[in-house]
Coordinates of N, CA and C in Angstrom, one line a residue:
Chain A
T19 N 14.3 -35.7 -60.1 CA 12.9 -35.0 -59.2 C 13.1 -33.9 -60.0
Q20 N 12.1 -33.3 -60.3 CA 12.3 -32.0 -60.9 C 12.5 -30.9 -60.6
L21 N 13.0 -29.9 -60.6 CA 13.1 -28.6 -60.1 C 12.3 -27.9 -60.9
L22 N 11.9 -26.7 -60.4 CA 11.6 -25.0 -60.9 C 11.6 -23.7 -60.1
E23 N 12.6 -23.5 -61.0 CA 12.5 -21.9 -59.8 C 12.3 -21.2 -60.7
Q24 N 11.6 -20.3 -59.9 CA 10.7 -18.6 -60.0 C 11.9 -17.5 -59.5
S25 N 12.3 -16.6 -60.4 CA 13.0 -15.3 -59.8 C 12.7 -13.9 -60.4
P26 N 12.7 -12.8 -59.8 CA 13.1 -12.7 -57.8 C 11.9 -13.7 -57.8
Q27 N 12.5 -13.6 -56.3 CA 11.6 -14.1 -55.1 C 10.3 -12.9 -55.0
F28 N 11.1 -11.7 -54.7 CA 10.5 -10.9 -54.6 C 10.4 -9.5 -55.6
L29 N 9.4 -8.7 -55.6 CA 9.6 -7.7 -56.9 C 8.6 -6.0 -56.3
S30 N 9.3 -4.9 -55.8 CA 8.4 -4.1 -55.5 C 8.9 -2.6 -56.8
I31 N 7.8 -2.6 -57.6 CA 8.0 -1.2 -58.4 C 7.3 -0.3 -58.2
Q32 N 7.4 1.0 -58.9 CA 6.4 1.8 -58.9 C 5.8 2.1 -60.1
E33 N 4.2 2.3 -60.2 CA 3.3 2.0 -61.4 C 3.8 2.9 -62.0
G34 N 3.5 2.1 -63.6 CA 4.0 2.3 -64.6 C 5.7 2.0 -64.9
E35 N 6.7 1.7 -64.3 CA 7.6 0.2 -64.4 C 6.8 -0.7 -65.2
N36 N 8.3 -1.0 -66.0 CA 8.0 -2.2 -66.5 C 8.7 -3.2 -65.9
L37 N 9.0 -4.8 -66.2 CA 9.6 -5.8 -65.6 C 9.1 -6.7 -66.1
T38 N 10.1 -8.1 -65.6 CA 10.3 -9.4 -65.7 C 10.8 -10.3 -64.6
V39 N 9.9 -11.3 -64.5 CA 9.8 -12.5 -63.9 C 10.2 -13.7 -64.6
Y40 N 11.3 -14.3 -63.7 CA 11.2 -15.7 -64.9 C 11.2 -17.0 -64.4
C41 N 11.1 -17.9 -65.3 CA 10.8 -19.1 -64.4 C 11.5 -21.0 -65.1
N42 N 12.5 -21.2 -64.4 CA 13.3 -22.1 -65.1 C 13.3 -23.8 -65.2
S43 N 13.4 -24.7 -65.4 CA 12.8 -26.0 -65.4 C 13.7 -26.4 -65.6
S44 N 14.1 -27.4 -64.9 CA 15.4 -28.9 -64.7 C 14.7 -29.8 -66.1
S45 N 13.9 -30.0 -66.3 CA 13.2 -30.9 -67.3 C 12.2 -29.8 -68.1
V46 N 12.0 -31.2 -69.0 CA 11.3 -30.9 -70.4 C 9.7 -30.6 -70.0
F47 N 8.9 -29.3 -70.4 CA 7.5 -29.7 -69.7 C 6.9 -30.5 -71.2
S48 N 5.9 -30.8 -71.1 CA 4.5 -31.3 -71.7 C 3.6 -29.4 -72.0
S49 N 3.6 -28.6 -70.8 CA 3.0 -27.4 -70.6 C 3.7 -27.0 -69.9
L50 N 3.5 -25.8 -69.8 CA 3.9 -24.6 -68.8 C 2.6 -24.2 -69.1
Q51 N 2.1 -23.2 -67.3 CA 1.1 -22.1 -67.3 C 1.5 -21.5 -66.2
W52 N 1.2 -20.4 -66.3 CA 1.1 -19.1 -65.3 C 0.3 -18.8 -64.9
Y53 N -0.3 -18.6 -63.5 CA -1.2 -18.2 -62.2 C -0.7 -17.0 -61.6
R54 N -2.2 -16.1 -61.4 CA -1.7 -15.2 -60.8 C -2.5 -15.7 -59.3
Q55 N -2.0 -15.0 -57.9 CA -2.4 -15.2 -57.6 C -2.7 -14.0 -55.8
E56 N -4.0 -13.4 -55.8 CA -4.0 -12.8 -54.9 C -4.2 -13.5 -53.5
P57 N -4.0 -12.4 -52.5 CA -4.3 -12.4 -51.2 C -5.3 -13.3 -50.7
G58 N -5.5 -14.3 -49.8 CA -6.5 -14.9 -49.5 C -7.6 -15.0 -50.8
E59 N -7.0 -15.1 -52.0 CA -8.0 -16.0 -52.9 C -6.8 -17.4 -53.2
G60 N -7.7 -17.8 -54.5 CA -6.9 -19.5 -55.2 C -6.0 -18.4 -56.3
P61 N -5.5 -20.0 -56.5 CA -4.6 -19.0 -57.8 C -5.9 -19.2 -59.6
V62 N -5.2 -18.2 -59.8 CA -6.4 -18.2 -61.3 C -4.9 -17.9 -62.3
L63 N -5.6 -18.6 -63.2 CA -5.2 -18.9 -64.6 C -4.7 -17.6 -65.8
L64 N -3.5 -17.7 -65.9 CA -3.6 -16.3 -67.1 C -3.2 -16.6 -68.1
V65 N -2.2 -17.7 -68.4 CA -1.6 -18.4 -69.6 C -1.5 -20.0 -69.9
T66 N -1.3 -20.7 -70.7 CA -0.9 -22.3 -71.3 C -0.4 -22.1 -72.3
V67 N 1.0 -22.6 -72.5 CA 1.6 -22.8 -72.9 C 2.5 -24.0 -73.7
V68 N 2.5 -24.9 -74.9 CA 2.7 -26.3 -75.0 C 3.6 -26.5 -76.2
T69 N 3.8 -25.3 -76.4 CA 5.1 -24.9 -78.4 C 5.9 -24.3 -77.2
G70 N 7.4 -24.9 -77.8 CA 8.9 -23.8 -77.3 C 8.6 -23.2 -78.3
G71 N 9.3 -21.7 -77.8 CA 9.1 -20.7 -78.7 C 8.1 -19.7 -78.9
E72 N 7.0 -20.5 -78.7 CA 5.7 -19.4 -78.4 C 5.8 -17.7 -77.7
V73 N 5.4 -17.1 -77.8 CA 5.1 -16.1 -77.5 C 3.6 -15.8 -77.5
K74 N 2.9 -15.5 -76.1 CA 1.7 -15.1 -76.1 C 1.5 -13.6 -75.1
K75 N 0.6 -12.9 -75.9 CA 0.2 -11.9 -75.0 C -1.1 -11.6 -74.6
L76 N -1.1 -10.9 -73.3 CA -2.6 -10.7 -72.7 C -2.6 -9.1 -72.5
K77 N -3.1 -8.1 -73.3 CA -2.8 -7.2 -72.7 C -1.5 -6.7 -72.7
R78 N -1.1 -6.4 -71.3 CA 0.1 -5.9 -71.1 C 1.0 -7.0 -70.6
L79 N 0.5 -7.8 -70.4 CA 1.3 -9.2 -70.2 C 1.8 -10.1 -71.4
T80 N 3.7 -10.3 -71.5 CA 3.9 -11.1 -72.4 C 4.5 -11.9 -71.9
F81 N 4.0 -13.0 -72.5 CA 4.9 -14.8 -72.4 C 5.6 -15.1 -73.4
Q82 N 7.0 -15.2 -73.0 CA 8.0 -16.0 -73.7 C 8.3 -17.4 -72.8
F83 N 8.0 -18.6 -73.8 CA 8.9 -19.7 -73.8 C 9.6 -20.3 -74.6
G84 N 11.0 -21.1 -74.1 CA 12.1 -21.5 -74.4 C 12.0 -22.0 -75.6
D85 N 13.1 -22.2 -76.6 CA 12.5 -23.4 -77.8 C 12.9 -24.7 -77.1
A86 N 13.9 -24.6 -76.0 CA 14.0 -25.7 -75.3 C 12.9 -26.1 -74.6
R87 N 11.7 -26.1 -74.4 CA 10.4 -25.9 -73.0 C 10.9 -26.6 -72.0
K88 N 11.9 -25.5 -71.4 CA 12.6 -25.8 -70.0 C 12.3 -24.2 -69.2
D89 N 11.9 -23.1 -70.1 CA 12.1 -21.7 -69.5 C 11.3 -21.0 -70.0
S90 N 10.6 -19.7 -68.9 CA 9.5 -18.7 -69.6 C 9.8 -17.7 -68.6
S91 N 9.1 -16.7 -69.3 CA 10.1 -15.2 -68.7 C 8.2 -14.4 -68.9
L92 N 8.2 -13.8 -68.0 CA 6.7 -12.6 -67.8 C 7.1 -11.4 -67.9
H93 N 6.4 -10.6 -69.6 CA 7.0 -9.7 -69.3 C 6.0 -8.7 -68.9
I94 N 5.7 -7.7 -67.7 CA 4.8 -6.8 -67.5 C 5.3 -5.2 -67.7
T95 N 4.1 -5.0 -69.3 CA 4.3 -2.9 -69.4 C 3.9 -2.4 -68.7
A96 N 4.2 -1.3 -68.1 CA 3.5 -0.2 -67.6 C 2.8 -0.6 -66.4
A97 N 3.0 -1.4 -65.6 CA 2.7 -2.2 -64.3 C 1.3 -1.3 -63.5
Q98 N 0.5 -1.4 -63.0 CA -0.4 -1.3 -62.5 C -0.6 -1.9 -61.1
P99 N -1.2 -1.3 -60.3 CA -1.7 -1.7 -58.8 C -2.3 -2.6 -59.1
G100 N -3.3 -2.9 -59.9 CA -3.9 -4.3 -60.4 C -3.3 -5.6 -60.4
D101 N -1.7 -4.9 -60.6 CA -1.2 -6.1 -60.9 C -0.3 -6.8 -59.8
T102 N -0.4 -6.4 -58.7 CA -0.1 -6.7 -57.2 C -0.3 -8.4 -57.2
G103 N 0.7 -9.4 -57.2 CA 0.3 -10.5 -56.6 C 1.0 -11.6 -56.2
L104 N 1.2 -12.9 -56.3 CA 2.2 -13.7 -56.2 C 1.9 -14.9 -57.8
Y105 N 3.1 -13.9 -58.8 CA 2.8 -14.7 -59.7 C 3.1 -16.5 -59.9
L106 N 2.7 -17.4 -60.2 CA 3.3 -19.0 -60.1 C 3.3 -19.3 -61.2
C107 N 4.2 -19.7 -61.7 CA 4.6 -20.6 -63.1 C 4.3 -21.9 -62.5
V108 N 4.0 -22.7 -63.7 CA 3.3 -24.2 -63.1 C 3.8 -25.5 -64.1
F109 N 4.5 -26.4 -63.9 CA 5.1 -27.2 -64.5 C 4.0 -28.6 -65.1
W110 N 4.2 -29.1 -65.9 CA 3.4 -30.3 -66.1 C 4.2 -30.9 -67.3
A111 N 4.0 -32.6 -66.6 CA 4.9 -33.9 -67.3 C 4.1 -34.4 -68.0
G112 N 2.8 -34.7 -67.8 CA 1.6 -35.4 -68.2 C 1.6 -36.3 -67.3
S113 N 1.6 -36.5 -66.0 CA 1.1 -37.3 -65.3 C -0.2 -36.3 -64.3
Y114 N -0.9 -36.9 -63.4 CA -2.0 -36.1 -62.6 C -1.5 -34.6 -61.6
Q115 N -0.2 -35.0 -61.9 CA 1.0 -33.6 -60.7 C 0.5 -32.9 -61.9
L116 N 0.6 -31.6 -60.7 CA 1.0 -30.1 -61.2 C 2.1 -29.8 -60.7
T117 N 3.3 -29.2 -61.2 CA 4.4 -28.8 -59.9 C 4.4 -27.2 -60.2
F118 N 3.8 -26.2 -59.0 CA 4.1 -25.1 -59.1 C 5.9 -24.6 -58.7
G119 N 6.0 -23.2 -59.3 CA 7.0 -23.2 -58.2 C 6.5 -21.8 -57.1
K120 N 7.4 -21.5 -56.5 CA 7.7 -20.8 -55.1 C 6.9 -19.4 -55.4
G121 N 7.1 -18.9 -56.5 CA 6.0 -18.2 -56.7 C 7.0 -16.6 -57.0
T122 N 7.1 -15.4 -57.5 CA 7.3 -14.5 -57.6 C 6.2 -13.3 -56.8
K123 N 6.3 -12.8 -55.8 CA 5.6 -11.5 -55.2 C 5.7 -10.4 -55.6
L124 N 5.5 -10.3 -56.2 CA 4.8 -8.7 -57.1 C 4.5 -7.6 -56.2
S125 N 4.9 -6.6 -56.0 CA 4.0 -5.4 -55.4 C 4.2 -3.8 -56.6
V126 N 3.2 -3.5 -56.6 CA 2.9 -2.2 -57.7 C 2.4 -1.0 -56.8
I127 N 3.4 -0.4 -56.6 CA 3.5 1.1 -55.7 C 2.0 1.8 -56.7
P128 N 0.9 2.9 -56.3 CA 1.1 3.5 -56.6 C 1.6 5.1 -56.8
Chain B
G18 N -23.9 -23.3 -56.8 CA -22.5 -22.1 -57.1 C -21.7 -21.6 -58.4
A19 N -21.1 -20.8 -58.8 CA -20.6 -20.4 -59.9 C -19.2 -21.1 -59.9
G20 N -18.9 -20.6 -58.8 CA -17.4 -21.3 -58.4 C -16.9 -22.2 -57.4
V21 N -15.8 -22.4 -57.1 CA -15.1 -23.5 -55.7 C -15.7 -22.4 -54.8
S22 N -15.9 -23.1 -53.4 CA -16.4 -22.9 -52.4 C -15.6 -24.4 -51.5
Q23 N -14.9 -23.5 -50.5 CA -14.2 -24.4 -49.4 C -14.7 -23.7 -48.3
S24 N -14.7 -24.7 -47.3 CA -15.4 -24.6 -45.6 C -14.8 -25.1 -44.5
P25 N -14.5 -24.8 -44.1 CA -14.5 -23.0 -43.4 C -13.6 -22.7 -43.6
R26 N -13.1 -21.0 -43.8 CA -12.4 -20.3 -44.7 C -11.0 -20.3 -43.4
Y27 N -11.4 -20.3 -42.3 CA -10.3 -19.9 -41.0 C -10.3 -21.2 -40.3
K28 N -9.7 -22.0 -40.1 CA -9.7 -22.8 -39.0 C -8.5 -22.8 -38.1
V29 N -8.8 -22.6 -36.8 CA -7.9 -23.1 -35.8 C -7.6 -23.9 -34.7
A30 N -6.9 -25.1 -34.9 CA -6.9 -26.1 -34.2 C -5.7 -26.3 -32.8
K31 N -6.2 -26.9 -31.9 CA -5.2 -27.0 -30.9 C -4.1 -28.2 -30.9
R32 N -2.6 -28.6 -31.1 CA -2.1 -29.6 -31.1 C -3.0 -31.4 -30.9
G33 N -3.0 -32.0 -32.4 CA -3.2 -33.2 -31.8 C -4.6 -33.2 -32.1
Q34 N -5.8 -32.5 -32.7 CA -7.0 -32.7 -32.7 C -7.4 -33.0 -34.2
D35 N -8.4 -33.5 -34.8 CA -8.4 -33.8 -36.1 C -9.4 -32.7 -36.4
V36 N -8.9 -32.2 -37.8 CA -10.1 -31.4 -38.2 C -10.3 -32.0 -39.9
A37 N -11.6 -31.3 -40.3 CA -12.1 -31.8 -41.9 C -12.2 -30.4 -42.5
L38 N -11.8 -30.8 -43.7 CA -11.9 -29.4 -44.2 C -13.1 -30.4 -45.9
R39 N -13.7 -29.0 -46.2 CA -14.7 -29.4 -47.3 C -14.5 -28.1 -48.5
C40 N -14.3 -29.7 -49.8 CA -14.6 -28.9 -51.2 C -16.2 -28.5 -52.2
D41 N -16.6 -27.9 -51.9 CA -17.3 -27.7 -53.3 C -16.6 -27.6 -54.3
P42 N -16.9 -28.6 -55.6 CA -16.5 -28.3 -57.0 C -17.5 -27.1 -57.3
I43 N -17.0 -26.9 -58.8 CA -17.9 -26.4 -59.8 C -18.8 -27.8 -60.6
S44 N -19.7 -27.7 -59.7 CA -20.7 -28.5 -60.5 C -20.8 -29.4 -61.9
G45 N -20.5 -30.7 -62.1 CA -20.2 -31.9 -63.7 C -18.3 -31.5 -63.7
H46 N -17.9 -31.0 -62.6 CA -16.5 -30.7 -62.8 C -15.5 -32.4 -62.4
V47 N -15.0 -32.7 -63.7 CA -14.8 -34.8 -63.1 C -13.2 -34.7 -61.8
S48 N -12.6 -33.6 -62.1 CA -11.0 -34.2 -61.6 C -11.7 -32.7 -60.8
L49 N -10.7 -33.4 -59.4 CA -10.7 -32.5 -58.1 C -9.5 -32.7 -57.5
F50 N -8.6 -31.5 -57.1 CA -7.2 -31.5 -56.5 C -7.2 -30.8 -55.2
W51 N -6.2 -31.5 -54.4 CA -5.8 -30.6 -53.1 C -4.7 -30.3 -53.0
Y52 N -4.5 -29.0 -52.5 CA -3.1 -29.0 -52.8 C -2.8 -28.0 -51.1
Q53 N -1.7 -28.0 -51.0 CA -0.6 -27.7 -49.6 C 0.0 -26.5 -49.8
Q54 N -0.4 -25.1 -49.3 CA 0.1 -24.1 -49.8 C 0.7 -23.6 -48.2
A55 N 2.0 -23.6 -48.0 CA 3.0 -22.9 -47.0 C 3.3 -21.3 -47.0
L56 N 3.7 -20.5 -46.0 CA 3.5 -19.3 -45.5 C 4.8 -18.9 -47.3
G57 N 4.7 -18.0 -48.0 CA 5.2 -17.5 -49.0 C 5.8 -18.9 -49.6
Q58 N 5.0 -20.2 -50.0 CA 5.5 -20.9 -51.1 C 4.8 -20.9 -52.2
G59 N 5.0 -21.5 -53.0 CA 4.0 -22.1 -53.9 C 2.7 -23.3 -53.6
P60 N 1.6 -23.6 -54.2 CA 1.0 -24.8 -53.5 C 1.7 -26.1 -53.9
E61 N 1.3 -27.0 -53.1 CA 1.9 -28.3 -53.4 C 1.2 -29.1 -53.7
F62 N 1.4 -30.3 -54.7 CA 0.0 -31.4 -54.6 C 0.4 -32.7 -53.4
L63 N -1.1 -32.4 -52.8 CA -1.7 -33.6 -52.1 C -2.4 -34.6 -52.6
T64 N -3.0 -34.8 -53.7 CA -3.9 -35.7 -54.0 C -5.2 -35.1 -54.9
Y65 N -5.5 -36.3 -56.2 CA -6.6 -35.7 -57.1 C -7.3 -36.9 -57.4
F66 N -8.5 -36.8 -57.5 CA -10.1 -37.1 -57.9 C -10.1 -37.2 -59.5
Q67 N -10.3 -38.6 -59.8 CA -11.2 -38.5 -61.0 C -12.7 -39.2 -61.4
N68 N -13.6 -38.0 -60.7 CA -14.9 -38.5 -59.9 C -14.8 -39.4 -58.4
E69 N -15.2 -39.8 -58.2 CA -15.3 -40.3 -57.3 C -13.8 -41.3 -56.9
A70 N -13.1 -41.8 -57.9 CA -12.2 -42.4 -57.8 C -10.6 -41.7 -57.3
Q71 N -10.4 -41.9 -56.1 CA -8.8 -41.2 -55.8 C -7.5 -41.6 -56.6
L72 N -7.2 -41.3 -57.4 CA -5.6 -41.5 -58.9 C -4.6 -41.6 -57.9
D73 N -4.4 -40.7 -57.0 CA -3.3 -40.2 -57.1 C -3.3 -39.0 -55.6
K74 N -2.5 -40.1 -54.7 CA -2.4 -39.8 -53.5 C -0.6 -39.5 -53.0
S75 N -0.1 -39.6 -53.7 CA 1.0 -39.1 -53.4 C 1.7 -38.3 -52.6
G76 N 1.3 -37.1 -52.3 CA 1.4 -35.8 -52.2 C 1.0 -35.7 -50.9
L77 N 0.5 -36.5 -50.0 CA -0.1 -36.8 -48.8 C 1.2 -36.8 -48.0
P78 N 1.6 -36.1 -47.0 CA 2.8 -35.4 -46.1 C 2.6 -36.9 -45.1
S79 N 1.6 -37.3 -44.7 CA 1.6 -38.3 -44.1 C 0.5 -39.4 -43.8
D80 N 0.5 -40.6 -43.0 CA -0.9 -41.0 -43.3 C -1.7 -40.5 -42.1
R81 N -1.4 -39.5 -41.7 CA -2.4 -38.8 -41.2 C -3.5 -37.5 -41.6
F82 N -3.0 -37.7 -42.9 CA -4.2 -37.3 -44.1 C -4.9 -38.0 -44.4
F83 N -6.0 -37.7 -45.0 CA -6.9 -38.4 -45.6 C -7.9 -37.3 -46.3
A84 N -8.7 -38.1 -48.0 CA -9.1 -37.0 -48.5 C -9.8 -38.3 -49.1
E85 N -11.6 -37.8 -49.0 CA -12.1 -38.5 -49.9 C -13.0 -37.7 -50.9
R86 N -14.1 -38.7 -51.8 CA -15.1 -37.8 -52.8 C -15.7 -38.9 -53.3
P87 N -16.8 -39.7 -52.2 CA -17.8 -40.2 -51.7 C -18.7 -40.4 -53.3
E88 N -18.7 -39.4 -53.6 CA -19.9 -39.6 -54.6 C -19.8 -38.7 -55.7
G89 N -18.0 -38.7 -55.8 CA -17.7 -37.7 -57.5 C -18.0 -35.9 -57.2
S90 N -18.7 -35.9 -55.9 CA -18.8 -34.0 -56.1 C -18.1 -33.4 -55.1
V91 N -18.8 -33.3 -53.8 CA -18.2 -32.8 -52.6 C -16.7 -33.3 -51.7
S92 N -15.8 -33.0 -52.0 CA -14.9 -33.4 -50.9 C -14.2 -33.1 -49.6
T93 N -14.1 -34.4 -48.9 CA -13.3 -33.7 -47.4 C -12.0 -34.1 -47.7
L94 N -10.8 -33.0 -46.7 CA -9.9 -33.7 -46.5 C -9.5 -33.2 -44.8
K95 N -9.8 -34.6 -44.6 CA -9.3 -34.9 -42.8 C -7.8 -35.0 -42.5
I96 N -7.6 -34.1 -41.4 CA -6.1 -34.5 -40.9 C -6.5 -34.6 -39.5
Q97 N -5.7 -36.2 -39.2 CA -5.6 -36.6 -37.9 C -4.5 -35.7 -36.8
R98 N -4.9 -35.8 -35.8 CA -3.8 -35.8 -34.4 C -2.8 -34.4 -35.4
T99 N -3.7 -33.1 -35.6 CA -2.9 -32.4 -36.0 C -1.5 -31.7 -35.3
Q100 N -0.8 -31.4 -36.1 CA 1.2 -30.8 -35.8 C 1.4 -29.5 -36.3
Q101 N 1.9 -28.8 -35.5 CA 2.0 -27.2 -36.1 C 2.9 -27.3 -37.2
E102 N 3.5 -28.6 -38.0 CA 4.0 -28.3 -39.0 C 3.2 -28.3 -39.9
D103 N 1.6 -28.6 -40.0 CA -0.1 -28.7 -40.7 C 0.0 -27.8 -40.7
S104 N 0.1 -26.7 -40.0 CA -0.3 -25.1 -40.7 C 0.2 -24.6 -41.7
A105 N -1.3 -24.4 -42.4 CA -0.8 -24.1 -44.3 C -2.1 -23.7 -44.5
V106 N -2.2 -23.0 -45.4 CA -3.5 -23.0 -46.8 C -3.7 -24.2 -47.5
Y107 N -4.9 -24.6 -47.4 CA -5.2 -25.8 -48.1 C -6.1 -25.6 -49.7
L108 N -5.7 -25.6 -50.6 CA -6.3 -25.4 -51.8 C -7.1 -26.2 -52.1
C109 N -8.6 -26.5 -53.3 CA -8.8 -27.5 -53.5 C -9.1 -26.5 -54.6
A110 N -9.3 -27.1 -56.0 CA -9.4 -27.3 -57.2 C -9.8 -28.3 -58.2
S111 N -10.9 -27.6 -58.9 CA -11.6 -28.2 -60.2 C -11.3 -28.5 -61.2
L112 N -11.9 -29.1 -62.3 CA -11.4 -29.1 -64.0 C -11.9 -29.7 -64.4
N113 N -12.9 -29.6 -65.2 CA -13.9 -30.0 -66.3 C -13.8 -31.7 -66.9
S114 N -12.4 -31.6 -67.3 CA -12.4 -33.3 -68.0 C -11.4 -33.7 -67.0
G115 N -11.1 -35.2 -67.2 CA -10.5 -36.3 -66.6 C -9.2 -36.5 -66.8
G116 N -8.8 -35.5 -67.8 CA -7.2 -35.6 -67.4 C -6.7 -34.7 -68.5
G117 N -5.5 -34.3 -68.6 CA -4.8 -33.1 -69.3 C -5.0 -31.9 -68.7
A118 N -4.3 -32.4 -67.4 CA -3.9 -31.2 -66.2 C -4.1 -29.5 -66.8
G119 N -2.4 -30.5 -67.6 CA -1.7 -29.2 -67.7 C -1.9 -28.4 -68.9
Y120 N -3.3 -28.8 -69.7 CA -3.4 -28.2 -70.6 C -4.8 -27.2 -70.5
N121 N -5.4 -27.4 -69.4 CA -6.7 -27.1 -69.1 C -6.5 -25.8 -67.7
E122 N -7.7 -25.5 -67.6 CA -7.6 -24.2 -66.7 C -8.1 -25.0 -65.1
Q123 N -7.8 -25.2 -64.4 CA -7.8 -25.7 -62.8 C -8.4 -24.6 -62.2
F124 N -9.7 -24.2 -61.8 CA -10.5 -23.2 -61.3 C -10.2 -23.6 -59.6
F125 N -9.3 -22.5 -58.7 CA -9.6 -23.1 -57.4 C -10.3 -22.2 -56.8
G126 N -10.5 -23.0 -55.2 CA -11.5 -22.2 -54.3 C -10.3 -20.9 -53.3
P127 N -10.7 -20.6 -52.4 CA -9.9 -19.2 -52.0 C -9.5 -19.9 -50.6
G128 N -10.0 -21.3 -50.6 CA -8.3 -21.8 -49.5 C -9.3 -22.0 -47.7
T129 N -8.3 -23.0 -47.5 CA -9.1 -22.9 -45.7 C -7.6 -22.9 -45.4
R130 N -7.6 -21.7 -44.0 CA -6.0 -21.3 -43.7 C -6.5 -22.1 -42.3
L131 N -5.6 -23.0 -42.2 CA -5.3 -23.7 -40.8 C -4.3 -23.6 -40.0
T132 N -4.6 -22.8 -38.9 CA -3.5 -23.3 -38.0 C -3.2 -23.9 -36.7
V133 N -1.8 -24.6 -36.5 CA -2.0 -25.6 -35.4 C -1.7 -24.9 -34.4
L134 N -2.3 -24.8 -32.9 CA -1.5 -24.0 -32.2 C -0.4 -25.6 -30.9

């Protein structure tokens, strides 16, 4: 059984601070995605990675992926209130199913 | 419409009632997924359709759950004899390809929040 763990579970920071959240899998992924979900909405894709060791940037967000393709981190620089949401790590092993982590709930206080 | 829509947005049911949740995917999208999201958790896979074919239903929690997509577009998730543990947000997502779910973007609807009293 594939396990996907995200940490921390909750994070509350002041506007302008930096933060890092983590995703660890017990298995090697074919791809790993990060989604963000705001209250009352469905998740929205941020990034997809398929190559170990890859680094992707999306404005103030930096996604790093482990060489062994079993872990990932998301770093946000100078967090803003608009970054508030549930950050979900999503593992895909090649079947029809995607496995979502429990998420990191981020609150950015103005 | 431009995105995935779901109805109703909120549903309150008494234990034992049957409910039907509707999903309108993005027009032309081949793949459709249903997920269950409990409070404070990430979405959990329920079932997957490719056009009208249900190719994976391994995530359905019990035989009280049934999903269909008869014409390959709109889908309905039906829950019979609802129980309190069925209370959750039910999300629908569509994808424009027939495979490679982890390489492509799933477009999610806003979900239906089901509360079973």
